[in-house]
């Protein structure tokens, strides 16, 4: 019986291995740290490359701990892509790539970064993808990186990127149109953690906070400087909600909603919904792509605040 | 006999008339109809572009090694170089005496990016294509919702009969 079972397992494993390799021969393997970067890379590479994401949908990059399986994935990579700016807490993606001896590209290079003052210390906000303009920089950096790995298909990568950049342009315009449906005084975005600074700055939300995020938890959910929740930060959020009369506040898909639910109860405002923030949605969900994620977030925000 | 004579006269008369008209039309075709160009022969054309916007750097453009003009114009797939020409809202840009090889069926492609800050406006470019005094195409390409102003305008080279005042 044991012999039969072992044989069956071996057979299934061989089948799975054969399935994995089928069609991926000679294709460059590109490993991205987050789901957003993986989506950008997929839009550029199409079927010309195998794109893998270390993080699964719904995972939190600030607190993520790489697994032995991640090490194996990076060992098989031709190119690694990271967000950088400490999004990947303790630079886990850079460490994985370095240990495996693989080239790594930081796709936020060239973005006009927002600095957050945390107790006198300036911290660059890593959540740059929340502005479609910045997403265009991500895409351009990815095109440059993939061209070096597979120069023979350069024109194809550029053609796909051109189409995607046009979609980002239309997305940017559509978000502006949607924001316009919210009365100016109700354009208050309160979320679980400080992930929406670029979004608020680009689309002019939270005027009473210099067009930056309002959140009880700092820019990171990990243990970095300026991260996490403090009583002072929580008090400011409650005060801000009461003063501004925000009609709703939002939880995020990657973070425990406990803090926000407590604040909603204390201030008497409703929960507007669950926003995609540090990770995109699961396969098959509306938020499984960057454009889908931004679209769904925007519709939730408009419905809750207008 | 009378019948045969009548038939010969009729054949000579009708045949002569046919020969005359055939000869006359052949002369007309070669001397009085002028094709603007032969197929694929070089021809001089002018392009007039009037945009509803001024062009500025596009944050959503693909950043390639080659510097691209803010306007991308392609005539039958060949890029038209307008790199140093100013493109300003409401002002017509003239590209004169462009020598290109055209055939009977041609197309001109235009792509331009209006400023992102004006994505709430509908923008367009009026395109006029002229060969000598003849307007080959006159069309406006529109875009709204933040999209690029982009489109292809097909045009044909007509065969123009010249009026011969001697006839």
CSV table of C-alpha atoms in Angstrom, one decimal:
chain,number,residue,atom,x,y,z
A,1,UNK,CA,0.0,0.0,0.0
A,2,UNK,CA,2.8,2.4,1.0
A,3,UNK,CA,4.6,1.5,-2.2
A,4,UNK,CA,1.6,2.4,-4.3
A,5,UNK,CA,1.0,5.6,-2.4
A,6,UNK,CA,4.7,6.7,-2.9
A,7,UNK,CA,4.4,5.8,-6.5
A,8,UNK,CA,1.3,7.9,-6.9
A,9,UNK,CA,2.9,10.9,-5.1
A,10,UNK,CA,5.9,10.7,-7.3
A,11,UNK,CA,3.7,10.5,-10.4
A,12,UNK,CA,1.7,13.5,-9.4
A,13,UNK,CA,4.9,15.5,-8.5
A,14,UNK,CA,6.3,14.7,-12.0
A,15,UNK,CA,3.1,15.8,-13.6
A,16,UNK,CA,3.1,19.1,-11.6
A,17,UNK,CA,6.7,19.7,-12.5
A,18,UNK,CA,6.1,19.0,-16.2
A,19,UNK,CA,3.1,21.4,-16.1
A,20,UNK,CA,5.2,24.1,-14.4
A,21,UNK,CA,7.9,24.0,-17.0
A,22,UNK,CA,5.6,23.6,-20.0
A,23,UNK,CA,5.6,26.8,-22.1
A,24,UNK,CA,8.0,28.6,-19.9
A,25,UNK,CA,11.2,27.4,-21.6
A,26,UNK,CA,13.5,30.2,-22.5
A,27,UNK,CA,11.2,32.8,-21.1
A,28,UNK,CA,12.9,35.1,-18.6
A,29,UNK,CA,11.6,34.8,-15.0
A,30,UNK,CA,10.9,38.0,-13.3
A,31,UNK,CA,10.2,38.0,-9.6
A,32,UNK,CA,8.4,41.0,-8.0
A,33,UNK,CA,8.1,41.7,-4.3
A,34,UNK,CA,4.5,43.0,-4.3
A,35,UNK,CA,1.4,42.2,-6.2
A,36,UNK,CA,1.3,45.8,-7.7
A,37,UNK,CA,4.7,45.5,-9.1
A,38,UNK,CA,3.9,42.0,-10.5
A,39,UNK,CA,0.9,43.4,-12.2
A,40,UNK,CA,2.9,46.2,-13.8
A,41,UNK,CA,5.5,43.7,-15.0
A,42,UNK,CA,2.7,41.4,-16.4
A,43,UNK,CA,1.2,44.4,-18.4
A,44,UNK,CA,4.7,45.0,-19.9
A,45,UNK,CA,5.9,41.5,-20.4
A,46,UNK,CA,2.6,39.8,-21.5
A,47,UNK,CA,3.3,36.1,-22.2
A,48,UNK,CA,7.0,36.8,-23.1
A,49,UNK,CA,8.1,36.4,-19.5
A,50,UNK,CA,7.1,34.5,-16.4
A,51,UNK,CA,6.1,36.9,-13.7
A,52,UNK,CA,6.0,35.8,-10.1
A,53,UNK,CA,5.1,37.7,-6.9
A,54,UNK,CA,6.6,36.9,-3.6
A,55,UNK,CA,3.7,38.4,-1.7
A,56,UNK,CA,0.3,36.8,-2.1
A,57,UNK,CA,-2.8,39.0,-2.4
A,58,UNK,CA,-3.8,40.4,1.0
A,59,UNK,CA,-0.3,40.0,2.6
A,60,UNK,CA,1.3,43.0,4.3
A,61,UNK,CA,4.7,43.9,2.9
A,62,UNK,CA,5.8,45.8,6.0
A,63,UNK,CA,5.6,42.8,8.2
A,64,UNK,CA,6.2,40.0,5.7
A,65,UNK,CA,8.7,37.3,6.6
A,66,UNK,CA,10.2,35.5,3.6
A,67,UNK,CA,9.8,31.7,3.5
A,68,UNK,CA,12.2,29.0,2.1
A,69,UNK,CA,9.9,28.8,-0.9
A,70,UNK,CA,10.6,32.5,-1.6
A,71,UNK,CA,14.3,31.7,-1.6
A,72,UNK,CA,13.7,29.0,-4.2
A,73,UNK,CA,11.6,31.4,-6.3
A,74,UNK,CA,14.3,34.1,-6.3
A,75,UNK,CA,17.0,31.5,-7.1
A,76,UNK,CA,15.1,30.8,-10.4
A,77,UNK,CA,14.8,34.5,-11.3
A,78,UNK,CA,16.5,36.4,-14.1
A,79,UNK,CA,15.5,39.7,-12.6
A,80,UNK,CA,14.1,40.9,-9.3
A,81,UNK,CA,11.9,44.0,-8.8
A,82,UNK,CA,11.3,45.8,-5.5
A,83,UNK,CA,9.4,48.8,-4.4
A,84,UNK,CA,12.2,49.9,-2.0
A,85,UNK,CA,11.9,52.8,0.4
A,86,UNK,CA,11.4,50.3,3.2
A,87,UNK,CA,8.0,49.1,1.9
A,88,UNK,CA,9.5,45.6,2.1
A,89,UNK,CA,10.2,45.7,5.9
A,90,UNK,CA,13.9,45.3,6.7
A,91,UNK,CA,14.5,45.2,2.9
A,92,UNK,CA,13.6,41.5,2.7
A,93,UNK,CA,13.4,41.6,-1.1
A,94,UNK,CA,16.9,43.1,-1.6
A,95,UNK,CA,18.3,40.6,0.9
A,96,UNK,CA,16.6,37.7,-1.0
A,97,UNK,CA,18.1,38.9,-4.3
A,98,UNK,CA,21.5,39.6,-2.9
A,99,UNK,CA,21.7,36.1,-1.2
A,100,UNK,CA,20.7,34.5,-4.5
A,101,UNK,CA,23.1,36.6,-6.5
A,102,UNK,CA,20.3,38.0,-8.7
A,103,UNK,CA,20.0,41.5,-10.2
A,104,UNK,CA,17.4,43.7,-8.5
A,105,UNK,CA,15.8,46.9,-9.7
A,106,UNK,CA,14.1,49.5,-7.4
A,107,UNK,CA,11.1,50.5,-9.5
A,108,UNK,CA,10.4,53.7,-7.5
A,109,UNK,CA,13.6,55.3,-8.8
A,110,UNK,CA,12.9,58.8,-10.2
A,111,UNK,CA,9.6,59.4,-8.4
A,112,UNK,CA,9.1,62.7,-6.6
A,113,UNK,CA,8.9,61.3,-3.2
A,114,UNK,CA,6.7,62.6,-0.4
A,115,UNK,CA,8.6,63.0,2.9
A,116,UNK,CA,6.8,62.4,6.2
A,117,UNK,CA,8.1,64.2,9.3
A,118,UNK,CA,8.1,61.7,12.1
A,119,UNK,CA,9.3,63.3,15.3
A,120,UNK,CA,11.9,65.4,13.5
A,121,UNK,CA,12.9,62.5,11.2
A,122,UNK,CA,12.1,62.7,7.5
A,123,UNK,CA,10.8,59.4,6.1
A,124,UNK,CA,10.2,58.8,2.4
A,125,UNK,CA,6.7,57.4,1.9
A,126,UNK,CA,7.0,54.1,0.0
A,127,UNK,CA,3.3,53.9,-1.1
A,128,UNK,CA,4.0,55.8,-4.3
A,129,UNK,CA,1.8,53.6,-6.6
A,130,UNK,CA,-1.3,55.3,-5.3
A,131,UNK,CA,-0.8,58.1,-7.8
A,132,UNK,CA,-1.2,56.9,-11.5
A,133,UNK,CA,1.5,59.3,-12.5
A,134,UNK,CA,3.9,57.5,-10.2
A,135,UNK,CA,2.6,54.2,-11.5
A,136,UNK,CA,3.8,55.4,-14.9
A,137,UNK,CA,7.3,55.8,-13.4
A,138,UNK,CA,7.1,52.2,-12.1
A,139,UNK,CA,6.1,51.0,-15.6
A,140,UNK,CA,8.9,52.9,-17.3
A,141,UNK,CA,11.5,51.5,-14.8
A,142,UNK,CA,10.1,48.0,-15.4
A,143,UNK,CA,10.4,48.4,-19.2
A,144,UNK,CA,14.0,49.5,-18.9
A,145,UNK,CA,14.8,46.5,-16.7
A,146,UNK,CA,13.0,43.9,-18.8
A,147,UNK,CA,14.7,45.2,-21.9
A,148,UNK,CA,18.1,44.4,-20.4
A,149,UNK,CA,17.0,40.8,-19.7
A,150,UNK,CA,15.4,40.2,-23.1
A,151,UNK,CA,16.6,42.8,-25.6
A,152,UNK,CA,15.3,40.8,-28.5
A,153,UNK,CA,11.7,41.6,-27.7
A,154,UNK,CA,12.3,45.2,-26.8
A,155,UNK,CA,9.7,46.6,-29.2
A,156,UNK,CA,7.0,44.3,-27.9
A,157,UNK,CA,7.6,45.3,-24.3
A,158,UNK,CA,7.5,49.0,-25.4
A,159,UNK,CA,4.3,48.5,-27.3
A,160,UNK,CA,2.5,46.9,-24.3
A,161,UNK,CA,3.9,49.5,-22.0
A,162,UNK,CA,2.6,52.3,-24.3
A,163,UNK,CA,-0.9,50.8,-24.2
A,164,UNK,CA,-0.8,50.4,-20.4
A,165,UNK,CA,0.5,54.0,-19.9
A,166,UNK,CA,-2.4,55.3,-21.9
A,167,UNK,CA,-4.8,53.3,-19.6
A,168,UNK,CA,-3.1,54.9,-16.6
A,169,UNK,CA,-3.6,58.3,-18.1
A,170,UNK,CA,-7.3,57.6,-18.6
A,171,UNK,CA,-7.5,56.2,-15.0
A,172,UNK,CA,-6.0,59.4,-13.7
A,173,UNK,CA,-8.6,61.4,-15.5
A,174,UNK,CA,-11.4,59.2,-14.4
A,175,UNK,CA,-10.4,59.5,-10.7
A,176,UNK,CA,-10.4,63.3,-11.0
A,177,UNK,CA,-13.9,63.1,-12.4
A,178,UNK,CA,-15.0,60.8,-9.6
A,179,UNK,CA,-13.5,63.0,-6.9
A,180,UNK,CA,-15.5,65.8,-8.3
A,181,UNK,CA,-18.7,64.1,-7.3
A,182,UNK,CA,-17.7,64.5,-3.6
A,183,UNK,CA,-18.5,67.9,-2.0
A,184,UNK,CA,-15.2,69.7,-1.3
A,185,UNK,CA,-15.9,69.8,2.5
A,186,UNK,CA,-16.5,66.0,2.6
A,187,UNK,CA,-13.2,65.0,0.8
A,188,UNK,CA,-11.9,63.4,4.0
A,189,UNK,CA,-10.1,60.1,3.7
A,190,UNK,CA,-9.4,58.3,7.0
A,191,UNK,CA,-7.8,54.9,6.7
A,192,UNK,CA,-6.1,52.4,8.9
A,193,UNK,CA,-2.5,53.3,8.1
A,194,UNK,CA,-0.7,56.2,6.4
A,195,UNK,CA,-0.8,54.5,2.9
A,196,UNK,CA,-2.7,57.1,1.0
A,197,UNK,CA,-0.5,60.2,1.1
A,198,UNK,CA,0.3,60.2,-2.6
A,199,UNK,CA,-3.4,59.6,-3.4
A,200,UNK,CA,-4.5,62.5,-1.1
A,201,UNK,CA,-1.9,64.8,-2.5
A,202,UNK,CA,-2.6,64.0,-6.1
A,203,UNK,CA,-6.4,64.2,-5.9
A,204,UNK,CA,-6.7,66.9,-3.2
A,205,UNK,CA,-8.2,65.0,-0.3
A,206,UNK,CA,-7.7,65.9,3.4
A,207,UNK,CA,-7.1,69.6,3.0
A,208,UNK,CA,-7.1,70.0,6.7
A,209,UNK,CA,-4.0,67.7,6.9
A,210,UNK,CA,-2.0,69.4,4.1
A,211,UNK,CA,-3.4,66.9,1.6
A,212,UNK,CA,-1.9,63.9,3.4
A,213,UNK,CA,-3.3,60.7,4.9
A,214,UNK,CA,-5.2,60.7,8.1
A,215,UNK,CA,-4.7,57.4,9.9
A,216,UNK,CA,-4.3,56.0,13.4
A,217,UNK,CA,-1.4,53.8,12.3
A,218,UNK,CA,1.8,55.3,10.8
A,219,UNK,CA,3.3,54.8,7.3
A,220,UNK,CA,4.4,51.2,8.2
A,221,UNK,CA,2.6,48.5,10.1
A,222,UNK,CA,6.0,47.1,11.1
A,223,UNK,CA,8.4,48.3,13.8
A,224,UNK,CA,10.2,51.0,11.8
A,225,UNK,CA,10.7,54.6,13.0
A,226,UNK,CA,7.4,56.6,12.7
A,227,UNK,CA,5.4,53.4,12.3
A,228,UNK,CA,2.7,51.8,14.3
A,229,UNK,CA,0.0,53.4,16.4
A,230,UNK,CA,0.5,55.9,19.2
A,231,UNK,CA,-2.0,57.4,21.6
A,232,UNK,CA,-1.2,60.8,20.2
A,233,UNK,CA,-1.8,59.7,16.6
A,234,UNK,CA,-5.1,58.1,17.6
A,235,UNK,CA,-6.2,61.2,19.4
A,236,UNK,CA,-5.4,63.4,16.4
A,237,UNK,CA,-7.4,61.1,14.1
A,238,UNK,CA,-10.5,61.2,16.4
A,239,UNK,CA,-10.2,64.9,16.6
A,240,UNK,CA,-9.8,65.3,12.9
A,241,UNK,CA,-12.9,63.2,12.2
A,242,UNK,CA,-15.0,65.2,14.7
A,243,UNK,CA,-13.8,68.5,13.3
A,244,UNK,CA,-14.1,67.7,9.7
A,245,UNK,CA,-17.4,65.8,10.0
A,246,UNK,CA,-16.1,63.0,7.8
A,247,UNK,CA,-19.1,60.9,6.9
A,248,UNK,CA,-17.2,57.6,6.7
A,249,UNK,CA,-13.8,56.0,7.4
A,250,UNK,CA,-12.2,53.0,5.8
A,251,UNK,CA,-10.5,49.8,6.7
A,252,UNK,CA,-7.8,48.2,4.5
A,253,UNK,CA,-7.6,44.7,3.1
A,254,UNK,CA,-4.1,44.0,4.5
A,255,UNK,CA,-4.6,45.2,8.1
A,256,UNK,CA,-6.6,44.1,11.0
A,257,UNK,CA,-9.6,46.5,11.1
A,258,UNK,CA,-9.9,46.6,14.9
A,259,UNK,CA,-8.5,50.1,15.3
A,260,UNK,CA,-10.7,51.6,12.7
A,261,UNK,CA,-13.8,49.9,14.0
A,262,UNK,CA,-13.1,51.2,17.5
A,263,UNK,CA,-12.6,54.8,16.1
A,264,UNK,CA,-15.8,54.5,14.1
A,265,UNK,CA,-17.7,53.5,17.2
A,266,UNK,CA,-16.2,56.3,19.2
A,267,UNK,CA,-16.8,59.0,16.7
A,268,UNK,CA,-20.2,57.7,15.5
A,269,UNK,CA,-19.2,57.5,11.8
A,270,UNK,CA,-19.8,54.5,9.5
A,271,UNK,CA,-17.3,52.2,7.9
A,272,UNK,CA,-17.2,53.2,4.3
A,273,UNK,CA,-15.7,49.8,3.1
A,274,UNK,CA,-12.5,47.9,2.7
A,275,UNK,CA,-9.9,49.6,0.5
A,276,UNK,CA,-7.1,47.8,-1.3
A,277,UNK,CA,-3.9,49.3,0.0
A,278,UNK,CA,-0.5,47.5,0.3
A,279,UNK,CA,-1.7,44.6,-1.7
A,280,UNK,CA,-4.1,43.9,-4.5
A,281,UNK,CA,-7.1,41.6,-4.5
A,282,UNK,CA,-7.2,37.9,-4.9
A,283,UNK,CA,-7.3,36.2,-8.3
A,284,UNK,CA,-10.8,36.6,-9.7
A,285,UNK,CA,-11.6,39.7,-7.6
A,286,UNK,CA,-12.1,43.1,-9.1
A,287,UNK,CA,-8.9,44.2,-7.4
A,288,UNK,CA,-6.7,41.6,-8.9
A,289,UNK,CA,-5.2,44.3,-11.2
A,290,UNK,CA,-3.8,47.7,-10.5
A,291,UNK,CA,-6.5,49.5,-12.5
A,292,UNK,CA,-9.2,47.3,-11.0
A,293,UNK,CA,-7.9,48.0,-7.5
A,294,UNK,CA,-7.8,51.8,-8.0
A,295,UNK,CA,-11.3,51.8,-9.6
A,296,UNK,CA,-12.9,49.8,-6.8
A,297,UNK,CA,-11.2,52.0,-4.2
A,298,UNK,CA,-12.4,55.1,-5.9
A,299,UNK,CA,-16.0,53.8,-6.2
A,300,UNK,CA,-16.1,52.9,-2.5
A,301,UNK,CA,-14.7,56.3,-1.5
A,302,UNK,CA,-17.2,58.2,-3.7
A,303,UNK,CA,-20.2,56.2,-2.5
A,304,UNK,CA,-19.3,56.7,1.2
A,305,UNK,CA,-18.4,60.3,1.1
A,306,UNK,CA,-20.6,62.0,-1.5
B,1,UNK,CA,-26.7,45.1,-105.8
B,2,UNK,CA,-28.3,48.2,-104.4
B,3,UNK,CA,-28.6,46.5,-101.1
B,4,UNK,CA,-24.8,45.6,-101.1
B,5,UNK,CA,-23.9,49.2,-102.1
B,6,UNK,CA,-26.1,50.6,-99.3
B,7,UNK,CA,-24.4,48.2,-96.8
B,8,UNK,CA,-20.8,49.2,-97.9
B,9,UNK,CA,-21.7,52.9,-97.7
B,10,UNK,CA,-23.2,52.3,-94.2
B,11,UNK,CA,-20.1,50.4,-93.0
B,12,UNK,CA,-17.7,53.0,-94.4
B,13,UNK,CA,-19.7,55.8,-92.8
B,14,UNK,CA,-20.2,54.2,-89.4
B,15,UNK,CA,-16.6,52.8,-89.4
B,16,UNK,CA,-15.2,56.2,-90.2
B,17,UNK,CA,-17.3,57.8,-87.4
B,18,UNK,CA,-16.1,55.2,-85.0
B,19,UNK,CA,-12.5,55.6,-86.0
B,20,UNK,CA,-12.8,59.4,-85.6
B,21,UNK,CA,-14.3,59.2,-82.1
B,22,UNK,CA,-11.8,56.6,-81.0
B,23,UNK,CA,-8.9,58.7,-82.1
B,24,UNK,CA,-10.4,61.8,-80.5
B,25,UNK,CA,-10.9,60.1,-77.1
B,26,UNK,CA,-7.4,58.6,-77.1
B,27,UNK,CA,-6.0,62.1,-77.7
B,28,UNK,CA,-8.2,63.5,-74.9
B,29,UNK,CA,-7.1,60.8,-72.4
B,30,UNK,CA,-3.4,61.4,-73.0
B,31,UNK,CA,-3.4,65.1,-73.4
B,32,UNK,CA,-6.2,66.5,-71.3
B,33,UNK,CA,-6.4,64.3,-68.1
B,34,UNK,CA,-3.5,64.8,-65.7
B,35,UNK,CA,-2.9,62.5,-62.8
B,36,UNK,CA,-1.5,64.3,-59.8
B,37,UNK,CA,1.1,61.6,-59.2
B,38,UNK,CA,2.0,58.3,-60.6
B,39,UNK,CA,1.8,55.5,-58.1
B,40,UNK,CA,4.7,55.8,-55.5
B,41,UNK,CA,6.1,58.8,-57.3
B,42,UNK,CA,7.3,61.6,-54.9
B,43,UNK,CA,4.8,64.4,-54.5
B,44,UNK,CA,4.9,67.7,-52.5
B,45,UNK,CA,2.3,68.1,-49.9
B,46,UNK,CA,1.6,70.4,-47.0
B,47,UNK,CA,0.2,69.6,-43.6
B,48,UNK,CA,-1.7,72.1,-41.5
B,49,UNK,CA,-2.4,71.2,-37.8
B,50,UNK,CA,-4.5,73.3,-35.5
B,51,UNK,CA,-4.6,71.9,-31.9
B,52,UNK,CA,-6.9,73.0,-29.2
B,53,UNK,CA,-4.1,72.6,-26.7
B,54,UNK,CA,-0.5,73.4,-26.1
B,55,UNK,CA,1.8,70.5,-25.9
B,56,UNK,CA,3.8,69.8,-22.7
B,57,UNK,CA,5.8,66.9,-21.3
B,58,UNK,CA,3.5,63.9,-20.8
B,59,UNK,CA,4.0,62.1,-17.5
B,60,UNK,CA,2.4,59.0,-19.0
B,61,UNK,CA,4.7,58.8,-22.0
B,62,UNK,CA,7.0,55.9,-22.5
B,63,UNK,CA,10.5,57.1,-21.7
B,64,UNK,CA,12.7,55.5,-24.4
B,65,UNK,CA,16.3,56.2,-25.4
B,66,UNK,CA,15.1,58.1,-28.5
B,67,UNK,CA,13.7,61.5,-27.8
B,68,UNK,CA,10.2,61.7,-29.2
B,69,UNK,CA,8.5,64.7,-30.4
B,70,UNK,CA,5.3,65.6,-28.5
B,71,UNK,CA,3.4,65.2,-31.7
B,72,UNK,CA,3.8,61.9,-33.5
B,73,UNK,CA,2.9,62.2,-37.2
B,74,UNK,CA,3.3,59.3,-39.6
B,75,UNK,CA,2.5,59.5,-43.3
B,76,UNK,CA,2.0,56.0,-44.7
B,77,UNK,CA,4.0,54.7,-41.7
B,78,UNK,CA,6.9,57.0,-42.1
B,79,UNK,CA,7.6,59.5,-39.3
B,80,UNK,CA,7.3,63.2,-40.2
B,81,UNK,CA,10.0,65.1,-38.3
B,82,UNK,CA,8.5,68.1,-36.4
B,83,UNK,CA,10.8,68.0,-33.4
B,84,UNK,CA,11.6,71.7,-33.3
B,85,UNK,CA,8.3,73.2,-34.3
B,86,UNK,CA,6.3,75.0,-31.6
B,87,UNK,CA,2.8,73.5,-30.9
B,88,UNK,CA,0.5,76.1,-29.4
B,89,UNK,CA,-3.2,76.1,-28.6
B,90,UNK,CA,-5.2,77.5,-31.4
B,91,UNK,CA,-2.2,78.3,-33.7
B,92,UNK,CA,-1.9,76.5,-37.0
B,93,UNK,CA,1.3,74.6,-37.5
B,94,UNK,CA,2.3,74.6,-41.2
B,95,UNK,CA,4.6,71.8,-42.5
B,96,UNK,CA,5.1,72.9,-46.1
B,97,UNK,CA,6.4,71.2,-49.2
B,98,UNK,CA,7.0,67.8,-47.7
B,99,UNK,CA,8.2,65.5,-50.4
B,100,UNK,CA,6.7,62.1,-49.9
B,101,UNK,CA,6.0,59.0,-52.0
B,102,UNK,CA,2.3,58.5,-52.2
B,103,UNK,CA,0.1,56.0,-53.8
B,104,UNK,CA,-3.7,56.0,-54.6
B,105,UNK,CA,-4.7,55.1,-51.1
B,106,UNK,CA,-2.8,56.7,-48.2
B,107,UNK,CA,-3.1,57.5,-44.6
B,108,UNK,CA,-1.8,60.0,-42.1
B,109,UNK,CA,-1.6,59.0,-38.4
B,110,UNK,CA,-1.5,61.6,-35.6
B,111,UNK,CA,-0.9,61.1,-31.9
B,112,UNK,CA,-0.5,63.9,-29.3
B,113,UNK,CA,-1.0,64.2,-25.6
B,114,UNK,CA,-3.0,67.1,-24.3
B,115,UNK,CA,-2.0,68.4,-20.8
B,116,UNK,CA,-3.1,66.0,-18.0
B,117,UNK,CA,-4.4,69.0,-16.1
B,118,UNK,CA,-6.9,69.6,-18.9
B,119,UNK,CA,-8.2,66.0,-18.9
B,120,UNK,CA,-11.7,67.3,-18.1
B,121,UNK,CA,-11.8,69.1,-21.4
B,122,UNK,CA,-12.4,67.6,-24.8
B,123,UNK,CA,-9.4,68.3,-27.0
B,124,UNK,CA,-8.9,67.9,-30.7
B,125,UNK,CA,-6.6,68.6,-33.7
B,126,UNK,CA,-7.8,69.9,-37.0
B,127,UNK,CA,-5.8,68.3,-39.8
B,128,UNK,CA,-5.6,69.6,-43.4
B,129,UNK,CA,-3.6,68.0,-46.1
B,130,UNK,CA,-3.0,69.9,-49.2
B,131,UNK,CA,-1.3,69.2,-52.5
B,132,UNK,CA,-0.8,72.5,-54.4
B,133,UNK,CA,-4.2,74.1,-54.0
B,134,UNK,CA,-6.1,70.8,-53.6
B,135,UNK,CA,-7.4,69.8,-50.2
B,136,UNK,CA,-6.7,66.0,-49.9
B,137,UNK,CA,-8.1,65.7,-46.3
B,138,UNK,CA,-9.7,68.0,-43.8
B,139,UNK,CA,-10.7,66.3,-40.6
B,140,UNK,CA,-10.7,67.0,-36.8
B,141,UNK,CA,-9.6,64.2,-34.4
B,142,UNK,CA,-11.2,64.5,-31.0
B,143,UNK,CA,-10.4,63.0,-27.6
B,144,UNK,CA,-12.0,63.3,-24.1
B,145,UNK,CA,-11.7,61.7,-20.7
B,146,UNK,CA,-7.9,62.1,-20.5
B,147,UNK,CA,-7.1,60.0,-23.6
B,148,UNK,CA,-4.6,60.9,-26.2
B,149,UNK,CA,-5.7,62.7,-29.3
B,150,UNK,CA,-4.9,59.9,-31.7
B,151,UNK,CA,-6.3,58.8,-35.0
B,152,UNK,CA,-5.7,57.8,-38.6
B,153,UNK,CA,-7.1,59.8,-41.6
B,154,UNK,CA,-7.2,58.0,-44.9
B,155,UNK,CA,-7.0,60.0,-48.1
B,156,UNK,CA,-6.8,59.3,-51.8
B,157,UNK,CA,-5.0,61.1,-54.6
B,158,UNK,CA,-7.7,62.0,-57.1
B,159,UNK,CA,-7.3,62.2,-60.9
B,160,UNK,CA,-8.3,65.6,-61.9
B,161,UNK,CA,-9.5,66.4,-65.4
B,162,UNK,CA,-8.0,69.6,-66.6
B,163,UNK,CA,-10.4,71.8,-68.6
B,164,UNK,CA,-9.2,72.2,-72.1
B,165,UNK,CA,-10.6,75.5,-73.3
B,166,UNK,CA,-9.8,74.7,-77.0
B,167,UNK,CA,-12.7,72.2,-77.2
